[in-house]
Short mmCIF file of C-alpha atoms in Angstrom, two decimals:
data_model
loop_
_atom_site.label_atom_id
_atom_site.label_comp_id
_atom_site.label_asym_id
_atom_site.label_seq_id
_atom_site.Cartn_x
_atom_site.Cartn_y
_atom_site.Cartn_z
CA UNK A 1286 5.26 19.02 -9.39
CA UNK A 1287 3.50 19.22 -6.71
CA UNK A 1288 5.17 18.35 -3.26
CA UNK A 1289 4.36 17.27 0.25
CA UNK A 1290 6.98 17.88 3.39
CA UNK A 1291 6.71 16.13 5.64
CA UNK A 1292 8.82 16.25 9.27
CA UNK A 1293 10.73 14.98 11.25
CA UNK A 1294 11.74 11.92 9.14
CA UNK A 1295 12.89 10.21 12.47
CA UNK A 1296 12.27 10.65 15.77
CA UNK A 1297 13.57 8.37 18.89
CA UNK A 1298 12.09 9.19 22.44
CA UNK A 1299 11.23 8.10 25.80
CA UNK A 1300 8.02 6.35 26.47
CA UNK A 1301 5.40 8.69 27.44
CA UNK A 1302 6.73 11.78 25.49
CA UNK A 1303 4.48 12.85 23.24
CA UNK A 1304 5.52 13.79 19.33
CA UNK A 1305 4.08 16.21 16.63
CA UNK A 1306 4.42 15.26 13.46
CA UNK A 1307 3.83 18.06 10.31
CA UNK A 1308 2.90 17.09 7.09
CA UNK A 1309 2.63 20.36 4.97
CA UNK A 1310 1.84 20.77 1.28
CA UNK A 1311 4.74 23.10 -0.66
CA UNK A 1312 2.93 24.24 -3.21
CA UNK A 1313 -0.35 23.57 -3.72
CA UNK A 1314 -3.57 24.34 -1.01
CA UNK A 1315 -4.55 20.82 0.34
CA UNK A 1316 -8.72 20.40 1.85
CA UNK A 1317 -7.73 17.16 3.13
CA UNK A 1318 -4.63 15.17 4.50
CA UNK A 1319 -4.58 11.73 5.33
CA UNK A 1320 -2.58 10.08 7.52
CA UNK A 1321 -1.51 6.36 7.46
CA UNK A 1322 0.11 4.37 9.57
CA UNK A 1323 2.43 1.16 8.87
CA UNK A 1324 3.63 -1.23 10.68
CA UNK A 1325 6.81 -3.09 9.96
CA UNK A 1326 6.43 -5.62 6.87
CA UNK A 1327 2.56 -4.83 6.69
CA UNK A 1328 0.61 -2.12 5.23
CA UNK A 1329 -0.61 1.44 5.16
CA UNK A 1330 -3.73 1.53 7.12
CA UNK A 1331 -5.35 4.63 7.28
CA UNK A 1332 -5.44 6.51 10.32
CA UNK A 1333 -8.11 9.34 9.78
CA UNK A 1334 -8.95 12.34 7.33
CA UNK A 1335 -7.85 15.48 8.25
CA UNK A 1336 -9.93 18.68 6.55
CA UNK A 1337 -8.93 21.78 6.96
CA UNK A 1338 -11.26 23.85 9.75
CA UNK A 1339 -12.95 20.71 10.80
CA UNK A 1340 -12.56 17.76 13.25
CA UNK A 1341 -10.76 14.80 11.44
CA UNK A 1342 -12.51 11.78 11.02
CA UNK A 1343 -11.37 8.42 12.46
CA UNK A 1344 -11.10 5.62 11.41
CA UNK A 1345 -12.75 2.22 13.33
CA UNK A 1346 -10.26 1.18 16.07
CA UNK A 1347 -7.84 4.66 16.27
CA UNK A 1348 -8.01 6.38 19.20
CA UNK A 1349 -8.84 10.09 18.89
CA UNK A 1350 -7.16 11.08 22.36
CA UNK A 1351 -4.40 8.99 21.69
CA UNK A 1352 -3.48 10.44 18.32
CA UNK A 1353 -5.08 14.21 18.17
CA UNK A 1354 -5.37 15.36 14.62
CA UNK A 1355 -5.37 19.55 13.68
CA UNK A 1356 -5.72 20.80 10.35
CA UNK A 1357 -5.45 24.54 10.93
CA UNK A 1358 -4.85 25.99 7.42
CA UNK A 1359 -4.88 24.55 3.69
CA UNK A 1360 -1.17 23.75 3.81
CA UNK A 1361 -0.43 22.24 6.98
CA UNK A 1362 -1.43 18.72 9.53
CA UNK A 1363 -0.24 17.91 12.45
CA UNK A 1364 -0.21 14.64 14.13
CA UNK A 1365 0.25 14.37 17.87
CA UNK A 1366 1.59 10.70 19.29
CA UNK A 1367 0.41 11.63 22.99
CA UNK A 1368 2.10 10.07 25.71
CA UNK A 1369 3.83 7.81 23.42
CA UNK A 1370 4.42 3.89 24.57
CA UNK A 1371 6.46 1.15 22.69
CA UNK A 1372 3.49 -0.23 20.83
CA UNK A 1373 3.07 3.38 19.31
CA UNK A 1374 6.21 2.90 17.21
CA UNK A 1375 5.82 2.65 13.64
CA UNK A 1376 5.82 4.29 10.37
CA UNK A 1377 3.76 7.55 9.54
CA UNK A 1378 3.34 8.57 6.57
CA UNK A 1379 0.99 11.73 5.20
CA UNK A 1380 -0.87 12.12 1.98
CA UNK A 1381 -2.09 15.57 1.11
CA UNK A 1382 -4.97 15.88 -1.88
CA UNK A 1383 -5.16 19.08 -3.89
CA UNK A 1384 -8.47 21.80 -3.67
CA UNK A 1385 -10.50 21.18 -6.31
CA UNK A 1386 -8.56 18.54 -8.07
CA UNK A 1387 -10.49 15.64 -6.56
CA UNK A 1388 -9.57 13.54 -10.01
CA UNK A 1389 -5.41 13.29 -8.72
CA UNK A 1390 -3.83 11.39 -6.73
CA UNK A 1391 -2.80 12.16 -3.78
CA UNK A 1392 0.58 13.57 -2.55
CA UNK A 1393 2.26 11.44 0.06
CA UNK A 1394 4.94 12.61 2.14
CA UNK A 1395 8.20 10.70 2.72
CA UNK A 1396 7.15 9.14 6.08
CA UNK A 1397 8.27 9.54 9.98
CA UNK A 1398 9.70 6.94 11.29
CA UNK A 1399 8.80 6.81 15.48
CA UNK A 1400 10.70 4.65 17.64
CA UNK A 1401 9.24 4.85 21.57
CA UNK A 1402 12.12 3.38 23.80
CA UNK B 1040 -16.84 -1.47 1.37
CA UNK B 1041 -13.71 -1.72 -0.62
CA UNK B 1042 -10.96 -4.58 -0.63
CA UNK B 1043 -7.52 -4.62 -2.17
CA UNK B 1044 -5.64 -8.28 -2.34
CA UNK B 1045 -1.80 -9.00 -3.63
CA UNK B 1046 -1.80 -12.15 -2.91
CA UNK B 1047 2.20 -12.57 -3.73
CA UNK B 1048 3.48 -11.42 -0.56
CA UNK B 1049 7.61 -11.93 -1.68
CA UNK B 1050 9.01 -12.62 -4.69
CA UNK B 1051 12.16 -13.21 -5.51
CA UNK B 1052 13.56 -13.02 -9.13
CA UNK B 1053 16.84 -13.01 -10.62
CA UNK B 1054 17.82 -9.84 -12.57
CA UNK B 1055 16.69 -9.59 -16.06
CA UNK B 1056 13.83 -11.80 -15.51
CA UNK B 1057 9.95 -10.70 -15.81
CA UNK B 1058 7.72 -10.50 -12.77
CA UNK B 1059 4.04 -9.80 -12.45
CA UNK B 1060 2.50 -8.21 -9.21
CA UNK B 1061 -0.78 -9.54 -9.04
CA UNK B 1062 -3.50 -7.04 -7.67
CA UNK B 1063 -7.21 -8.04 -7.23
CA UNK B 1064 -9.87 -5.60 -5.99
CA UNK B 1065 -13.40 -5.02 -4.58
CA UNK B 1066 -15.68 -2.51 -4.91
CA UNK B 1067 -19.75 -1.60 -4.97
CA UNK B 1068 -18.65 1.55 -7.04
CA UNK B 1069 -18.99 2.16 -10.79
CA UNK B 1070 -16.72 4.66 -10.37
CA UNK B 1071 -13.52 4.17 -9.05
CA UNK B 1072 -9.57 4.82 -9.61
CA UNK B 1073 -6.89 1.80 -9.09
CA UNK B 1074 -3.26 2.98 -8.19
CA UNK B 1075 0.58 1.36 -7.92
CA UNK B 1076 2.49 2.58 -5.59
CA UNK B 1077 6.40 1.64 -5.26
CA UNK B 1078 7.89 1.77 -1.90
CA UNK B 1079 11.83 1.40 -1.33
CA UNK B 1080 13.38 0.70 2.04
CA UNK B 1081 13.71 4.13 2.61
CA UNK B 1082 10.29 3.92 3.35
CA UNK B 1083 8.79 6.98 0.76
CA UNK B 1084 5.83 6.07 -1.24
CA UNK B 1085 6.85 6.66 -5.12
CA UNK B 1086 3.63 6.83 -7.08
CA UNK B 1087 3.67 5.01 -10.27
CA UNK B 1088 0.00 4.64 -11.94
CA UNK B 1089 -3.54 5.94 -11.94
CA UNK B 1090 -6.21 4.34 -14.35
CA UNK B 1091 -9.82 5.34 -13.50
CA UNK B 1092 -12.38 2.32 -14.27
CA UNK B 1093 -13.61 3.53 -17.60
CA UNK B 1094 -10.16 3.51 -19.09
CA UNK B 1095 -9.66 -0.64 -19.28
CA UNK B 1096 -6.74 -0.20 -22.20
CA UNK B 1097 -3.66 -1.33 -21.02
CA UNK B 1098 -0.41 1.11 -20.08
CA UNK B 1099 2.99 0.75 -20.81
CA UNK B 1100 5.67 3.05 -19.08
CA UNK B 1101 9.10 1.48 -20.23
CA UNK B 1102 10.09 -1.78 -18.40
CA UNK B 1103 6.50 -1.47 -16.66
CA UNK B 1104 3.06 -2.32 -17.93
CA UNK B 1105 -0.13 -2.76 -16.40
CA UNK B 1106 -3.18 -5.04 -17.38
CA UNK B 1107 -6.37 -4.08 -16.30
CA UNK B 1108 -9.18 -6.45 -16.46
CA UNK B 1109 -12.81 -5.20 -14.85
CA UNK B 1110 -14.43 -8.47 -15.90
CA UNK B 1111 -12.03 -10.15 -13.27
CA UNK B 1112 -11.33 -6.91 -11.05
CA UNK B 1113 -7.67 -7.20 -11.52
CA UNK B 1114 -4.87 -4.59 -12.28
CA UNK B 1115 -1.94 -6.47 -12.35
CA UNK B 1116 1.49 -4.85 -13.32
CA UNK B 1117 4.95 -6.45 -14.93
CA UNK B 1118 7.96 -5.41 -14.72
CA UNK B 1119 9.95 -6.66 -17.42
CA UNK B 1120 13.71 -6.85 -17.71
CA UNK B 1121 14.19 -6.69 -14.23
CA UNK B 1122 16.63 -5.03 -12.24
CA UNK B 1123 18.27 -4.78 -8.79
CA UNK B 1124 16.71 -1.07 -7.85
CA UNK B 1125 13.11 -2.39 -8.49
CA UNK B 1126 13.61 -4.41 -5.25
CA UNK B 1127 10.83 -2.76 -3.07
CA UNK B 1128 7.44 -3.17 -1.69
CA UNK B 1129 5.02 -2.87 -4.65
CA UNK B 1130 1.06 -1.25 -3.45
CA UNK B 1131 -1.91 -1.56 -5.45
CA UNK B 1132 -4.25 0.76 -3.73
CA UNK B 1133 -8.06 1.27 -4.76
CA UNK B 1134 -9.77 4.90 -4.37
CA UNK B 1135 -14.06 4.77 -4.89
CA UNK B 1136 -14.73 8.24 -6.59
CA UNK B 1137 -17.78 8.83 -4.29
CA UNK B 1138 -15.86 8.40 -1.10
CA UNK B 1139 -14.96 11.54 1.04
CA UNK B 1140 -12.07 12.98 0.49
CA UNK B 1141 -10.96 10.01 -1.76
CA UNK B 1142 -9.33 7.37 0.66
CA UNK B 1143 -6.95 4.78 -0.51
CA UNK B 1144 -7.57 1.17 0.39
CA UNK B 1145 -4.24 -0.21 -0.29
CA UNK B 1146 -3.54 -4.10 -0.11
CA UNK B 1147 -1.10 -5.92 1.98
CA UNK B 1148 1.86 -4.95 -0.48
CA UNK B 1149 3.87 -7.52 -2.35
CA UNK B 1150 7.84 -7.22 -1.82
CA UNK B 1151 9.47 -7.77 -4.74
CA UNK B 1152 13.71 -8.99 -4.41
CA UNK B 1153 15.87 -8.62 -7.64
CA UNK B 1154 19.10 -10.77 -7.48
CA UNK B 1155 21.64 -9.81 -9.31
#
């Protein structure tokens, strides 16, 4: 079946390092990604919509500077966590929705977990 | 807009017992798919259902069923015969068919605790 990576699974760094996170799709081409963020105990929110070739959209209350979104070819997203500070630390997780099969589900992957120290 | 409410937020069962997740949902949409999503600490999302809102008969995937009912804008799902690995946090998640891209709304999650 169809499968999304996505990487690292953890990551633990200083405040004000900034992190990438990938989320690629293995074997299928993916127009959009989405990328949710969850706090501990609470849940997914989303974050924005990535397409491919285009500027992600946002959603209400996520800052675009703060969390720069690039969707440069049909299998891969990156997240960047710029200049990362305590209250950035959560859980990522991806989602990753096939071309042309707008009647699936989505793909999610398995989630990074950022710590900011 | 679209709304998603669990309002069980824990519960805590002993193994071999039944449980039902409650899920309610809103929506301006005709059209519209309703999802469960399982997720164990480990933190992955594990999908486990899709019904679209034409499709109102009721599913039954071994120990786990699901009951949707548009006239009340629920989906809830059982899990009967419960056991100690279906401790997790349980998502319903709503997905209007005319939305870009096909977002997921999910609710607040319900964590479900199997004691042996």
């Amino acid at each position: 079946g169809a499968v999304v990576s996505q990487h690292p699974s953890r990551v633990i760094c200083k405040s004000g390092t900034s992190v990438k996170i990938e989320c690629r799709s293995l074997d299928f081409q993916a127009t959009t990604m989405f990328w949710y963020r969850q706090f501990p105990k609470k849940s997914l929110m989303l974050m924005a919509t990535s397409n491919e070739g285009s500027k992600a959209t946002y959603e209400q209350g996520v800052e675009k500077d703060k969390f720069l979104i690039n969707h440069a070819s049909l299998t891969l997203s990156t997240l960047t966590v710029t200049s990362a500070h305590p209250e950035d630390s959560s859980f990522y997780i991806c989602s990753a929705r096939s071309r042309g099969r707008s009647n699936q589900p989505q793909h999610f992957g398995d989630g990074t977990r950022l710590s900011i120290l | 807009a679209q709304k998603v409410t669990q309002a069980q937020t824990e519960i805590s069962v002993v193994e071999k017992e039944d449980v039902t997740l409650d899920c309610v949902y809103e929506t301006r949409d005709t059209t519209y798919y309703l999802f469960w999503y399982k997720q164990p600490p480990s933190g992955e999302l594990v999908f486990l259902i899709r019904r679209n809102s034409f499709d109102e008969q009721n599913e039954i995937s071994g120990r786990y069923s699901w009951n949707f009912q548009k006239s009340t804008s629920s989906f809830n799902f059982t899990i009967t015969a419960s056991q100690v690995v279906d401790s997790a946090v349980y998502f319903c998640a709503l997905s209007e068919f005319g939305n870009a891209g096909n977002m997921l709304t999910f609710g607040g999650g319900t964590r479900l605790m199997v004691k042996p």
